Coordinates of N, CA, C and O in Angstrom, one line a residue:
M1 N 0.8 -1.2 0.0 CA 0.0 0.0 0.0 C 0.9 1.3 0.0 O 1.8 1.4 0.8
T2 N 0.6 2.2 -0.9 CA 1.4 3.4 -1.0 C 0.9 4.4 0.0 O -0.3 4.5 0.2
E3 N 1.7 5.3 0.4 CA 1.3 6.4 1.3 C 0.6 7.4 0.5 O 1.0 7.7 -0.6
P4 N -0.4 8.1 1.1 CA -1.0 9.2 0.4 C -0.1 10.4 0.2 O 0.8 10.6 1.0
I5 N -0.2 11.0 -1.0 CA 0.6 12.2 -1.3 C 0.1 13.4 -0.4 O -1.1 13.7 -0.4
P6 N 1.0 14.0 0.3 CA 0.5 15.1 1.2 C 0.0 16.3 0.3 O 0.6 16.6 -0.7
A7 N -1.0 17.0 0.8 CA -1.4 18.2 0.2 C -0.4 19.3 0.5 O 0.1 19.4 1.6
R8 N 0.0 20.1 -0.6 CA 1.0 21.1 -0.4 C 0.2 22.4 -0.2 O -0.5 22.9 -1.1
I9 N 0.3 23.0 1.0 CA -0.4 24.1 1.5 C 0.5 25.3 1.5 O 1.5 25.3 2.3
L10 N 0.2 26.4 0.8 CA 0.9 27.6 0.9 C 0.2 28.5 1.9 O -1.0 28.8 1.7
V11 N 0.9 29.0 2.9 CA 0.3 30.0 3.8 C 0.9 31.3 3.6 O 2.2 31.4 3.7
V12 N 0.2 32.3 3.4 CA 0.7 33.7 3.3 C 0.1 34.6 4.4 O -1.1 34.6 4.6
T13 N 1.0 35.2 5.1 CA 0.6 36.1 6.2 C 1.5 37.4 6.1 O 2.6 37.4 5.7
D14 N 0.9 38.5 6.5 CA 1.6 39.7 6.5 C 2.3 40.0 7.8 O 2.8 41.1 8.0
H15 N 2.4 39.0 8.7 CA 3.1 39.2 10.0 C 4.0 38.0 10.2 O 3.5 36.9 10.2
P16 N 5.2 38.2 10.5 CA 6.1 37.1 10.7 C 5.8 36.2 11.9 O 6.3 35.1 12.0
E17 N 5.1 36.8 12.9 CA 4.7 36.0 14.0 C 3.2 35.7 13.9 O 2.4 36.5 14.1
P18 N 2.9 34.4 13.5 CA 1.5 34.1 13.2 C 0.6 34.3 14.5 O 1.0 34.0 15.6
D19 N -0.7 34.7 14.2 CA -1.6 34.8 15.3 C -2.4 33.5 15.6 O -2.2 32.5 14.8
A20 N -3.2 33.5 16.6 CA -3.9 32.3 17.0 C -4.9 31.8 15.9 O -5.1 30.6 15.8
T21 N -5.5 32.8 15.2 CA -6.4 32.4 14.1 C -5.7 31.6 13.1 O -6.2 30.5 12.6
L22 N -4.5 32.0 12.7 CA -3.8 31.3 11.6 C -3.3 29.9 12.2 O -3.4 28.9 11.5
L23 N -2.8 29.9 13.4 CA -2.3 28.6 13.9 C -3.4 27.6 14.0 O -3.3 26.4 13.7
H24 N -4.6 28.1 14.4 CA -5.8 27.2 14.5 C -6.2 26.7 13.1 O -6.5 25.5 12.9
A25 N -6.1 27.5 12.1 CA -6.4 27.1 10.7 C -5.4 26.0 10.2 O -5.8 25.1 9.6
I26 N -4.2 26.2 10.5 CA -3.1 25.3 10.1 C -3.4 23.9 10.8 O -3.3 22.9 10.2
E27 N -3.7 24.0 12.1 CA -3.9 22.8 12.9 C -5.1 22.0 12.3 O -5.1 20.8 12.2
E28 N -6.2 22.8 12.0 CA -7.4 22.1 11.5 C -7.1 21.5 10.1 O -7.6 20.4 9.8
R29 N -6.3 22.2 9.3 CA -6.0 21.6 7.9 C -5.1 20.4 8.1 O -5.3 19.4 7.4
A30 N -4.2 20.4 9.0 CA -3.3 19.3 9.2 C -4.1 18.1 9.7 O -3.7 16.9 9.3
A31 N -5.1 18.3 10.4 CA -5.9 17.2 11.0 C -6.7 16.5 9.9 O -7.2 15.3 10.1
Q32 N -6.9 17.1 8.7 CA -7.6 16.5 7.6 C -6.9 15.4 6.8 O -7.5 14.7 6.1
G33 N -5.6 15.4 7.0 CA -4.8 14.4 6.3 C -3.4 14.9 6.1 O -3.0 15.9 6.5
P34 N -2.6 14.1 5.4 CA -1.2 14.4 5.2 C -1.0 15.8 4.5 O -1.7 16.0 3.5
T35 N -0.1 16.6 5.0 CA 0.1 17.9 4.5 C 1.6 18.3 4.5 O 2.3 17.8 5.4
Q36 N 1.9 19.2 3.7 CA 3.2 19.9 3.7 C 2.9 21.4 3.7 O 2.2 21.8 2.8
F37 N 3.4 22.2 4.6 CA 3.1 23.6 4.7 C 4.4 24.4 4.3 O 5.5 24.1 4.7
R38 N 4.1 25.5 3.5 CA 5.1 26.5 3.3 C 4.5 27.8 3.7 O 3.4 28.2 3.3
L39 N 5.2 28.5 4.6 CA 4.7 29.8 5.1 C 5.6 30.9 4.5 O 6.8 30.9 4.5
V40 N 4.9 31.9 3.8 CA 5.6 33.0 3.2 C 5.1 34.3 3.8 O 3.9 34.5 3.9
V41 N 6.1 35.2 4.1 CA 5.7 36.5 4.6 C 6.3 37.5 3.6 O 7.5 37.5 3.3
P42 N 5.4 38.4 3.1 CA 6.0 39.4 2.2 C 6.9 40.3 2.9 O 6.9 40.5 4.2
N43 N 7.8 40.9 2.2 CA 8.8 41.8 2.8 C 8.2 43.0 3.4 O 7.3 43.7 2.8
P44 N 8.5 43.3 4.7 CA 7.8 44.5 5.4 C 8.3 45.8 5.0 O 7.8 46.8 5.4
A45 N 9.4 45.9 4.1 CA 9.9 47.2 3.7 C 8.9 47.9 2.8 O 8.1 47.3 2.1
P46 N 8.8 49.2 2.9 CA 7.9 50.0 2.0 C 8.1 49.6 0.5 O 9.2 49.4 0.1
S47 N 6.9 49.6 -0.2 CA 7.0 49.1 -1.6 C 7.8 50.0 -2.5 O 8.3 49.6 -3.5
E48 N 7.9 51.3 -2.1 CA 8.7 52.2 -3.0 C 10.2 52.0 -2.9 O 10.9 52.5 -3.7
I49 N 10.7 51.2 -2.0 CA 12.1 50.9 -1.9 C 12.4 49.9 -3.0 O 11.8 48.8 -3.0
H50 N 13.4 50.2 -3.8 CA 13.9 49.3 -4.8 C 14.3 47.9 -4.3 O 14.8 47.8 -3.2
L51 N 14.0 46.9 -5.1 CA 14.3 45.5 -4.7 C 15.7 45.3 -4.3 O 16.0 44.4 -3.4
L52 N 16.7 46.0 -4.8 CA 18.1 45.8 -4.5 C 18.6 46.8 -3.4 O 19.7 46.7 -3.0
H53 N 17.7 47.6 -2.9 CA 18.1 48.6 -1.8 C 18.4 47.8 -0.5 O 17.7 46.9 -0.1
P54 N 19.5 48.2 0.1 CA 19.9 47.6 1.4 C 18.8 47.6 2.5 O 18.7 46.6 3.2
E55 N 18.0 48.6 2.5 CA 16.9 48.7 3.5 C 15.9 47.5 3.3 O 15.4 47.0 4.3
R56 N 15.6 47.2 2.1 CA 14.7 46.1 1.8 C 15.2 44.8 2.4 O 14.5 44.0 3.0
H57 N 16.5 44.6 2.2 CA 17.1 43.3 2.7 C 17.3 43.4 4.2 O 17.1 42.3 4.8
A58 N 17.5 44.5 4.8 CA 17.6 44.6 6.2 C 16.2 44.3 6.9 O 16.1 43.6 7.9
K59 N 15.1 44.9 6.3 CA 13.8 44.6 6.8 C 13.5 43.1 6.7 O 12.8 42.5 7.5
A60 N 13.8 42.5 5.5 CA 13.6 41.1 5.3 C 14.4 40.2 6.4 O 13.8 39.3 6.9
A61 N 15.6 40.6 6.6 CA 16.4 39.9 7.6 C 15.8 40.0 9.0 O 15.7 39.0 9.7
A62 N 15.3 41.2 9.4 CA 14.6 41.3 10.7 C 13.4 40.4 10.8 O 13.1 39.8 11.8
A63 N 12.6 40.4 9.7 CA 11.4 39.6 9.7 C 11.7 38.1 9.7 O 11.0 37.4 10.3
E64 N 12.8 37.7 9.1 CA 13.2 36.3 9.1 C 13.6 35.9 10.5 O 13.3 34.8 10.9
G65 N 14.2 36.8 11.3 CA 14.5 36.5 12.7 C 13.3 36.2 13.5 O 13.2 35.3 14.3
V66 N 12.2 37.1 13.3 CA 11.0 36.9 14.0 C 10.3 35.5 13.5 O 9.8 34.8 14.3
L67 N 10.4 35.3 12.2 CA 9.8 34.1 11.7 C 10.5 32.8 12.3 O 9.8 31.9 12.6
R68 N 11.8 32.9 12.3 CA 12.6 31.7 12.9 C 12.1 31.5 14.3 O 12.0 30.3 14.8
Y69 N 11.9 32.5 15.1 CA 11.5 32.4 16.5 C 10.1 31.8 16.5 O 9.8 31.0 17.4
A70 N 9.2 32.2 15.6 CA 7.8 31.7 15.6 C 7.6 30.4 14.9 O 6.6 29.7 15.2
L71 N 8.5 30.0 14.1 CA 8.3 28.7 13.3 C 8.0 27.5 14.2 O 7.2 26.7 13.8
P72 N 8.6 27.3 15.4 CA 8.2 26.1 16.2 C 6.7 26.1 16.5 O 6.1 25.0 16.6
M73 N 6.1 27.3 16.7 CA 4.6 27.3 17.0 C 3.9 26.8 15.7 O 2.9 26.1 15.9
V74 N 4.3 27.2 14.6 CA 3.7 26.8 13.3 C 3.9 25.3 13.1 O 2.9 24.6 12.7
E75 N 5.1 24.9 13.4 CA 5.3 23.4 13.2 C 4.5 22.6 14.2 O 4.0 21.5 13.8
R76 N 4.3 23.1 15.4 CA 3.4 22.3 16.3 C 2.0 22.3 15.8 O 1.3 21.2 15.8
A77 N 1.5 23.4 15.3 CA 0.2 23.4 14.7 C 0.1 22.5 13.5 O -0.9 21.8 13.3
A78 N 1.1 22.4 12.7 CA 1.1 21.6 11.4 C 1.4 20.2 11.7 O 1.2 19.3 10.9
G79 N 2.0 19.9 12.9 CA 2.3 18.5 13.2 C 3.5 18.0 12.5 O 3.7 16.8 12.3
G80 N 4.4 18.9 12.1 CA 5.6 18.5 11.4 C 6.4 19.7 10.9 O 6.0 20.9 11.1
P81 N 7.5 19.5 10.1 CA 8.3 20.5 9.6 C 7.5 21.5 8.7 O 6.7 21.0 7.9
V82 N 7.9 22.7 8.7 CA 7.3 23.8 7.9 C 8.4 24.6 7.3 O 9.4 24.9 8.0
I83 N 8.3 24.9 6.0 CA 9.3 25.8 5.3 C 8.8 27.2 5.6 O 7.6 27.5 5.2
G84 N 9.5 28.0 6.1 CA 9.2 29.4 6.4 C 10.1 30.4 5.7 O 11.3 30.2 5.9
T85 N 9.6 31.3 4.9 CA 10.5 32.3 4.2 C 9.9 33.7 4.3 O 8.6 33.8 4.3
V86 N 10.7 34.7 4.2 CA 10.3 36.1 4.0 C 10.7 36.4 2.6 O 11.9 36.3 2.2
S87 N 9.7 36.8 1.8 CA 10.0 37.2 0.4 C 10.7 38.5 0.3 O 10.6 39.4 1.1
V88 N 11.5 38.7 -0.8 CA 12.1 40.0 -1.0 C 11.0 40.9 -1.6 O 11.2 42.1 -1.6
R89 N 9.9 40.4 -2.0 CA 8.8 41.2 -2.6 C 7.9 41.7 -1.4 O 7.6 41.1 -0.5
H90 N 7.4 43.0 -1.7 CA 6.6 43.6 -0.7 C 5.1 43.2 -0.9 O 4.4 43.0 0.1
D91 N 4.7 43.2 -2.1 CA 3.3 42.9 -2.5 C 3.0 41.4 -2.2 O 3.7 40.5 -2.8
P92 N 2.0 41.0 -1.4 CA 1.7 39.6 -1.1 C 1.4 38.8 -2.4 O 1.8 37.7 -2.5
M93 N 0.7 39.5 -3.3 CA 0.4 38.8 -4.6 C 1.7 38.4 -5.3 O 1.8 37.2 -5.8
D94 N 2.6 39.3 -5.4 CA 3.9 39.0 -6.0 C 4.6 37.9 -5.3 O 5.2 37.0 -5.9
A95 N 4.6 37.9 -3.9 CA 5.3 36.9 -3.1 C 4.7 35.5 -3.4 O 5.4 34.5 -3.6
V96 N 3.3 35.5 -3.4 CA 2.7 34.2 -3.7 C 2.9 33.7 -5.1 O 3.2 32.5 -5.3
E97 N 2.8 34.6 -6.1 CA 3.0 34.1 -7.4 C 4.4 33.6 -7.7 O 4.7 32.7 -8.4
E98 N 5.4 34.2 -7.0 CA 6.8 33.8 -7.1 C 6.9 32.3 -6.6 O 7.6 31.5 -7.2
I99 N 6.2 32.0 -5.5 CA 6.2 30.6 -5.0 C 5.4 29.7 -6.0 O 5.9 28.6 -6.4
L100 N 4.3 30.2 -6.5 CA 3.5 29.3 -7.4 C 4.2 29.0 -8.7 O 4.0 27.9 -9.3
Y101 N 5.0 29.9 -9.2 CA 5.8 29.6 -10.4 C 6.9 28.7 -10.2 O 7.5 28.1 -11.1
G102 N 7.4 28.5 -8.9 CA 8.5 27.8 -8.6 C 8.3 26.4 -8.1 O 9.2 25.5 -8.1
E103 N 7.1 26.1 -7.6 CA 6.8 24.8 -7.0 C 5.3 24.6 -7.0 O 4.5 25.5 -7.0
P104 N 4.9 23.3 -6.9 CA 3.5 22.9 -6.9 C 2.8 23.3 -5.6 O 3.4 23.1 -4.5
V105 N 1.6 23.8 -5.7 CA 0.8 24.1 -4.5 C -0.6 23.6 -4.8 O -1.2 23.8 -5.9
D106 N -1.2 23.0 -3.7 CA -2.6 22.5 -3.9 C -3.6 23.4 -3.3 O -4.8 23.4 -3.7
E107 N -3.3 24.1 -2.2 CA -4.2 25.0 -1.5 C -3.5 26.2 -1.0 O -2.3 26.2 -0.8
I108 N -4.2 27.3 -0.7 CA -3.6 28.5 -0.1 C -4.4 28.9 1.1 O -5.7 29.0 1.0
I109 N -3.7 29.3 2.1 CA -4.4 29.9 3.3 C -3.9 31.3 3.3 O -2.7 31.6 3.3
V110 N -4.8 32.3 3.3 CA -4.5 33.7 3.3 C -4.8 34.3 4.6 O -5.9 34.3 5.1
S111 N -3.8 34.9 5.3 CA -3.9 35.6 6.5 C -3.3 36.9 6.4 O -2.3 37.2 7.0
V112 N -3.9 37.8 5.6 CA -3.4 39.1 5.3 C -4.5 40.1 5.6 O -5.6 39.9 5.2
T113 N -4.1 41.2 6.3 CA -5.1 42.2 6.6 C -5.3 43.0 5.3 O -4.4 43.6 4.8
D114 N -6.6 43.0 4.9 CA -7.0 43.7 3.7 C -7.6 45.0 4.0 O -8.2 45.1 5.1
H115 N -7.4 46.0 3.1 CA -8.1 47.3 3.3 C -9.6 47.1 2.9 O -9.9 46.3 2.0
R116 N -10.5 47.8 3.6 CA -11.9 47.6 3.3 C -12.3 47.9 1.9 O -13.1 47.3 1.3
L117 N -11.7 49.0 1.3 CA -12.0 49.4 0.0 C -11.6 48.3 -1.0 O -12.3 47.9 -1.9
A118 N -10.4 47.7 -0.8 CA -10.0 46.6 -1.6 C -10.9 45.4 -1.6 O -11.2 44.8 -2.6
T119 N -11.4 45.1 -0.4 CA -12.4 44.0 -0.2 C -13.7 44.3 -1.0 O -14.2 43.5 -1.7
R120 N -14.2 45.5 -0.8 CA -15.4 45.9 -1.5 C -15.3 45.8 -3.0 O -16.2 45.5 -3.7
L121 N -14.1 46.2 -3.5 CA -13.9 46.2 -4.9 C -13.4 44.8 -5.4 O -13.0 44.7 -6.6
H122 N -13.4 43.8 -4.6 CA -12.9 42.5 -4.9 C -11.4 42.5 -5.4 O -11.1 41.8 -6.3
Q123 N -10.6 43.4 -4.8 CA -9.2 43.5 -5.1 C -8.3 43.0 -4.0 O -7.1 43.1 -4.0
D124 N -9.0 42.4 -3.0 CA -8.2 41.8 -1.9 C -7.4 40.6 -2.4 O -7.7 40.0 -3.4
L125 N -6.5 40.2 -1.6 CA -5.6 39.1 -2.0 C -6.3 37.8 -2.4 O -6.0 37.2 -3.4
A126 N -7.3 37.4 -1.5 CA -8.0 36.2 -1.8 C -8.7 36.2 -3.1 O -8.6 35.2 -3.9
H127 N -9.3 37.3 -3.4 CA -10.0 37.4 -4.7 C -9.0 37.4 -5.9 O -9.2 36.8 -6.9
R128 N -7.9 38.1 -5.7 CA -6.9 38.2 -6.8 C -6.3 36.8 -7.0 O -5.9 36.6 -8.2
L129 N -6.2 36.0 -6.0 CA -5.6 34.7 -6.2 C -6.5 33.7 -6.8 O -6.0 32.6 -7.3
R130 N -7.8 33.9 -6.8 CA -8.7 32.9 -7.3 C -8.5 32.5 -8.8 O -8.8 31.4 -9.2
H131 N -7.8 33.4 -9.6 CA -7.6 33.0 -11.0 C -6.6 31.9 -11.1 O -6.5 31.3 -12.2
H132 N -6.0 31.5 -10.0 CA -5.1 30.3 -10.1 C -5.8 29.0 -10.0 O -5.3 27.9 -10.2
G133 N -7.1 29.1 -9.6 CA -7.9 27.9 -9.6 C -7.7 27.0 -8.4 O -8.0 25.8 -8.4
L134 N -7.0 27.5 -7.3 CA -6.7 26.7 -6.2 C -7.7 27.0 -5.0 O -8.2 28.1 -4.9
P135 N -8.0 26.0 -4.2 CA -8.9 26.3 -3.0 C -8.1 27.3 -2.1 O -6.9 27.2 -1.9
I136 N -8.9 28.3 -1.7 CA -8.3 29.4 -0.8 C -9.1 29.5 0.4 O -10.4 29.7 0.4
L137 N -8.5 29.5 1.6 CA -9.1 29.8 2.8 C -8.6 31.2 3.2 O -7.4 31.4 3.4
H138 N -9.6 32.1 3.3 CA -9.2 33.5 3.7 C -9.6 33.7 5.1 O -10.8 33.6 5.5
L139 N -8.7 34.0 6.0 CA -8.9 34.2 7.4 C -9.3 35.6 7.7 O -8.5 36.5 7.3
E140 N -10.3 35.9 8.5 CA -10.7 37.2 8.9 C -10.0 37.4 10.3 O -9.9 36.5 11.1
H141 N -9.6 38.6 10.5 CA -8.9 38.9 11.8 C -9.6 40.1 12.5 O -9.8 41.1 12.0
A142 N -9.9 39.8 13.8 CA -10.5 40.9 14.6 C -9.4 41.8 15.0 O -9.6 43.0 15.0
Q143 N -8.2 41.3 15.3 CA -7.1 42.2 15.5 C -5.8 41.3 15.3 O -5.8 40.1 15.5
R144 N -4.7 42.0 15.0 CA -3.5 41.3 14.8 C -2.8 41.2 16.1 O -2.9 42.1 16.9
G145 N -2.1 40.1 16.3 CA -1.4 40.0 17.6 C -0.6 38.6 17.6 O -0.8 37.9 16.6
S146 N 0.1 38.4 18.6 CA 0.9 37.2 18.6 C 0.0 36.0 19.2 O -1.0 36.3 19.8
A147 N 0.5 34.8 18.9 CA -0.3 33.7 19.4 C 0.1 33.4 20.8 O -0.6 32.6 21.5
G148 N 1.1 33.9 21.3 CA 1.5 33.8 22.7 C 1.9 32.4 23.0 O 1.5 31.5 23.5

């Protein structure tokens, strides 16, 4: 009997320290069957800073430090190893598409705070990602914070 192929889940969040809502969603998805998770955080540097500017890389390095600290919480929720990265890209859509073009993904969990106007105009990240034809879980947040 062959082992089932794990579902490849891409998780995108705008905060390197995942909150309780995101950790709970990862835990619930992992409970449904074999999974592999990749967590990507867009670069926190302002978008007007050029991709090669040292400040963009400094901001990414700081976010990576927070992500490394938080990764054990994510791995506990996932029930196994998780790949965690901070993208050099500021726009979450660009960060996600960079991953999608480089590796197979079966589902996406979106934990990004959207602006109300973007949501009303269907320009929020979850709506923008739908053209990829993948199942998307969009998490709503009452407030951003650490999972503690």
